[in-house]
Amino acid sequence: MTEETSDEIQLIDKILEGNNNLYRKLVDRYAPVVFHVVRGFVNDEEDVQELAQQIFVKTYEKLDSFNRQSKFSSWLYMIAKNHCRDYAKNIRRNNKRFSEMESFELQSKMSQDNTTEEDIEVKEQSALLSIALKQINPDYAEAFLMKYRDDMTYKAMASRLDESVSALKVRVHRARKELKDIIEQKS
Amino acid sequence: MDQAKEEILRKYLDGDLSADKEQEALHVIADDEEMRSMLRFEQLLTGTDFSAYEVPAGFSDSVMQAIETAQEPVQEMQPGFAEQVKDWFSVLFEPREIRMRPAFAMAMVLLIAVLVGLPYYTDQPADNQIATNNMDTPTVEQVSDNGEQVWTRFVYIDKEAESVSVAGDFSDWNPIELTRQNLNGQQVWTGLVPMDRGEHRYMFIKNGEKWVTDPLAPVQQDDGFGNKNAVIYL
């Protein structure tokens, strides 16, 4: 068990003992993961926020059934996904507008029941990226985000950060490797 | 992964290789599981929508608020104080939620008697209400039972208090603030506290300084410092 996992279990124990306010730490830490999952299902931002909140409330209510053998992030991810799927099913049953999504898009998302374990793992890894980014060296994370999120060239990055292109390439590569290690540990 | 391979991979990912070198690099990558795994990860990164991670400001606050609200099931305000009190307490008294010992039942019967009496004073001058309501009416109620831990609701009625807390051995005698609910100008202070099964001692604290023994507690016990603690058994 990693140190972080054991810290997380201690935190969950304290919440279950009645320190409810500590749950905020888990919300702060994992909100980006949940939002990432929900936005895969729903486009309307109001619905996104409502669903994300419902997922955290549901997780809080089920916290005493958390199996300590698994990772909290994986457990939360599954709750989030199932909640979104139930929501989508209900919307479809009620024949209501499902966000701005076209029906074929919805069909394709709903057919995720047929997705392989590997697909689920990839999606979960993608969701966990935001957490991993907070754990690596901030200089590496900054360079990484400029490259992958902002799509900047190394030349533009070098000029912005007043660093050499070669130094930034090394930072980005170290970020890739560290992120991969962290995500593989988590998922 | 050795340093040479690491360099090949980095250059390949950054597009720093000529077409020929790129072909060579792909052969090296194909033969090395670790390098292949890095390449798969690269595909994950390039396919990631980073804007999907954004969390709106105040989101954690709204989650914590929703959790708090879910734990304090207070009925919506209704016209008429008597109905409000009745509705509000009917929530607290829902049979499936509460398993009270006979001693608690007595305390709650006393509380209901006081509350049922209140509507008769609502048409009286304000002074009368204050006189009536100055009767502090604290009590304790067990609201849920989760094995070894019991959620217990503390209720305290006091129109003049600025704040009310409860402290006991379950909180190492640190005050736990109760939340104020307003019912037609009546201040009902309430809070849920998780406790282990067994015997507990507690007191209320009014305005952060005045320690008050629960007058409705079926058992009171000297604390050795001139005050009396209330005692409950869960």
Short mmCIF file of C-alpha atoms in Angstrom, two decimals, chain A:
data_model
loop_
_atom_site.label_atom_id
_atom_site.label_comp_id
_atom_site.label_asym_id
_atom_site.label_seq_id
_atom_site.Cartn_x
_atom_site.Cartn_y
_atom_site.Cartn_z
CA MET A 1 0.00 0.00 0.00
CA THR A 2 1.48 3.40 -0.93
CA GLU A 3 1.85 6.15 1.63
CA GLU A 4 -0.79 8.21 -0.15
CA THR A 5 -3.32 5.37 -0.12
CA SER A 6 -2.77 4.81 3.57
CA ASP A 7 -3.13 8.57 4.27
CA GLU A 8 -6.38 8.50 2.32
CA ILE A 9 -7.73 5.58 4.33
CA GLN A 10 -6.85 7.40 7.56
CA LEU A 11 -8.68 10.45 6.23
CA ILE A 12 -11.75 8.35 5.39
CA ASP A 13 -11.65 6.78 8.87
CA LYS A 14 -11.64 10.24 10.45
CA ILE A 15 -14.60 11.32 8.31
CA LEU A 16 -16.50 8.20 9.34
CA GLU A 17 -15.69 8.95 12.98
CA GLY A 18 -17.59 12.21 12.60
CA ASN A 19 -15.08 14.75 11.25
CA ASN A 20 -17.39 15.42 8.32
CA ASN A 21 -15.59 18.58 7.30
CA LEU A 22 -12.53 16.58 6.29
CA TYR A 23 -14.57 15.26 3.36
CA ARG A 24 -13.86 18.61 1.72
CA LYS A 25 -10.25 17.46 1.21
CA LEU A 26 -11.44 14.55 -0.90
CA VAL A 27 -13.78 16.83 -2.86
CA ASP A 28 -10.96 19.31 -3.52
CA ARG A 29 -8.62 16.54 -4.57
CA TYR A 30 -10.96 14.58 -6.82
CA ALA A 31 -13.35 17.19 -8.25
CA PRO A 32 -11.34 17.45 -11.51
CA VAL A 33 -11.62 13.67 -12.00
CA VAL A 34 -15.38 13.69 -11.46
CA PHE A 35 -15.89 16.71 -13.72
CA HIS A 36 -13.85 14.99 -16.41
CA VAL A 37 -16.09 11.92 -16.20
CA VAL A 38 -19.35 13.91 -16.15
CA ARG A 39 -18.33 16.09 -19.07
CA GLY A 40 -17.90 12.89 -21.06
CA PHE A 41 -21.67 12.38 -20.71
CA VAL A 42 -23.23 15.82 -20.45
CA ASN A 43 -22.48 19.08 -22.24
CA ASP A 44 -24.66 21.57 -20.43
CA GLU A 45 -22.52 23.13 -17.68
CA GLU A 46 -25.42 23.47 -15.24
CA ASP A 47 -26.18 19.76 -15.56
CA VAL A 48 -22.49 18.98 -15.24
CA GLN A 49 -22.22 20.77 -11.92
CA GLU A 50 -25.42 19.24 -10.58
CA LEU A 51 -24.37 15.72 -11.49
CA ALA A 52 -20.89 16.22 -10.06
CA GLN A 53 -22.42 17.39 -6.78
CA GLN A 54 -24.82 14.43 -6.66
CA ILE A 55 -21.87 12.09 -7.20
CA PHE A 56 -19.94 13.54 -4.26
CA VAL A 57 -22.99 13.47 -1.99
CA LYS A 58 -23.68 9.85 -2.97
CA THR A 59 -20.04 8.90 -2.36
CA TYR A 60 -20.19 10.54 1.07
CA GLU A 61 -23.33 8.59 1.94
CA LYS A 62 -21.73 5.33 0.82
CA LEU A 63 -18.36 6.04 2.42
CA ASP A 64 -18.78 3.40 5.11
CA SER A 65 -19.06 0.73 2.41
CA PHE A 66 -15.72 1.71 0.84
CA ASN A 67 -13.58 -1.38 0.49
CA ARG A 68 -10.15 -0.46 1.76
CA GLN A 69 -8.51 -3.01 -0.51
CA SER A 70 -9.26 -0.84 -3.54
CA LYS A 71 -8.17 2.70 -4.31
CA PHE A 72 -10.51 5.52 -3.42
CA SER A 73 -9.93 7.14 -6.82
CA SER A 74 -11.01 3.96 -8.65
CA TRP A 75 -14.05 3.56 -6.42
CA LEU A 76 -15.09 7.17 -6.93
CA TYR A 77 -14.52 6.83 -10.66
CA MET A 78 -16.89 3.84 -10.83
CA ILE A 79 -19.56 5.65 -8.77
CA ALA A 80 -19.27 8.67 -11.07
CA LYS A 81 -19.55 6.60 -14.20
CA ASN A 82 -22.52 4.57 -12.95
CA HIS A 83 -24.28 7.70 -11.76
CA CYS A 84 -23.87 9.34 -15.17
CA ARG A 85 -25.06 6.19 -16.89
CA ASP A 86 -28.16 6.00 -14.69
CA TYR A 87 -28.82 9.66 -15.38
CA ALA A 88 -28.54 9.09 -19.12
CA LYS A 89 -30.90 6.10 -18.91
CA ASN A 90 -33.48 8.11 -16.99
CA ILE A 91 -33.27 10.98 -19.40
CA ARG A 92 -33.76 8.62 -22.30
CA ARG A 93 -36.69 6.91 -20.54
CA ASN A 94 -38.35 10.25 -19.92
CA ASN A 95 -37.72 11.20 -23.51
CA LYS A 96 -36.23 14.51 -22.48
CA ARG A 97 -33.50 16.56 -24.02
CA PHE A 98 -30.20 15.01 -23.12
CA SER A 99 -28.02 18.07 -23.08
CA GLU A 100 -27.04 19.09 -26.60
CA MET A 101 -26.10 15.56 -27.42
CA GLU A 102 -27.33 13.94 -30.61
CA SER A 103 -29.01 10.58 -30.16
CA PHE A 104 -26.28 8.67 -31.95
CA GLU A 105 -23.70 10.21 -29.63
CA LEU A 106 -25.76 9.13 -26.66
CA GLN A 107 -26.08 5.65 -28.13
CA SER A 108 -22.35 5.42 -28.47
CA LYS A 109 -21.81 6.52 -24.88
CA MET A 110 -24.47 4.15 -23.62
CA SER A 111 -22.93 1.27 -25.49
CA GLN A 112 -19.92 1.61 -23.22
CA ASP A 113 -21.39 -1.39 -21.46
CA ASN A 114 -19.61 -3.31 -24.18
CA THR A 115 -16.31 -1.53 -23.68
CA THR A 116 -13.34 -3.60 -22.68
CA GLU A 117 -11.52 -3.42 -19.38
CA GLU A 118 -8.72 -1.77 -21.30
CA ASP A 119 -10.99 1.03 -22.55
CA ILE A 120 -12.19 1.69 -19.04
CA GLU A 121 -8.61 1.77 -17.81
CA VAL A 122 -7.64 4.32 -20.45
CA LYS A 123 -10.57 6.58 -19.55
CA GLU A 124 -9.79 6.30 -15.87
CA GLN A 125 -6.14 7.10 -16.52
CA SER A 126 -7.17 10.15 -18.46
CA ALA A 127 -9.41 11.26 -15.58
CA LEU A 128 -6.59 10.77 -13.09
CA LEU A 129 -4.15 12.91 -15.03
CA SER A 130 -5.26 16.09 -13.27
CA ILE A 131 -4.39 14.63 -9.87
CA ALA A 132 -1.04 13.32 -11.04
CA LEU A 133 -0.18 16.76 -12.42
CA LYS A 134 -0.37 18.19 -8.91
CA GLN A 135 2.06 15.62 -7.61
CA ILE A 136 4.97 16.12 -9.99
CA ASN A 137 7.60 18.88 -9.91
CA PRO A 138 5.68 22.13 -10.65
CA ASP A 139 8.29 23.19 -13.25
CA TYR A 140 7.75 19.95 -15.14
CA ALA A 141 3.96 20.30 -14.85
CA GLU A 142 4.08 23.88 -16.17
CA ALA A 143 6.12 22.92 -19.22
CA PHE A 144 3.95 19.84 -19.79
CA LEU A 145 0.70 21.85 -19.73
CA MET A 146 2.07 24.47 -22.11
CA LYS A 147 2.95 21.69 -24.52
CA TYR A 148 -0.08 19.39 -24.24
CA ARG A 149 -2.89 21.65 -23.04
CA ASP A 150 -1.94 24.92 -24.69
CA ASP A 151 -0.35 23.31 -27.72
CA MET A 152 2.61 25.69 -27.68
CA THR A 153 5.81 25.13 -29.63
CA TYR A 154 9.04 24.64 -27.68
CA LYS A 155 10.30 27.90 -29.15
CA ALA A 156 7.31 29.84 -27.81
CA MET A 157 7.64 28.11 -24.45
CA ALA A 158 11.35 28.96 -24.29
CA SER A 159 10.60 32.57 -24.94
CA ARG A 160 7.79 32.69 -22.36
CA LEU A 161 9.75 30.95 -19.60
CA ASP A 162 13.17 32.32 -20.51
CA GLU A 163 14.63 28.82 -20.68
CA SER A 164 16.44 26.91 -23.41
CA VAL A 165 14.45 24.68 -25.76
CA SER A 166 16.55 21.65 -24.80
CA ALA A 167 15.92 22.22 -21.07
CA LEU A 168 12.17 22.39 -21.73
CA LYS A 169 12.21 19.21 -23.79
CA VAL A 170 13.85 17.42 -20.87
CA ARG A 171 11.24 18.83 -18.45
CA VAL A 172 8.35 17.74 -20.64
CA HIS A 173 9.81 14.27 -21.00
CA ARG A 174 10.36 13.92 -17.27
CA ALA A 175 6.78 15.04 -16.75
CA ARG A 176 5.55 12.32 -19.15
CA LYS A 177 7.47 9.64 -17.31
CA GLU A 178 6.49 10.76 -13.81
CA LEU A 179 2.83 11.15 -14.79
CA LYS A 180 2.79 7.69 -16.29
CA ASP A 181 4.31 6.15 -13.16
CA ILE A 182 1.85 7.93 -10.85
CA ILE A 183 -1.22 7.09 -12.93
CA GLU A 184 -0.22 3.45 -13.24
CA GLN A 185 0.13 3.26 -9.48
CA LYS A 186 -3.28 4.83 -8.98
CA SER A 187 -5.32 2.91 -11.52
#
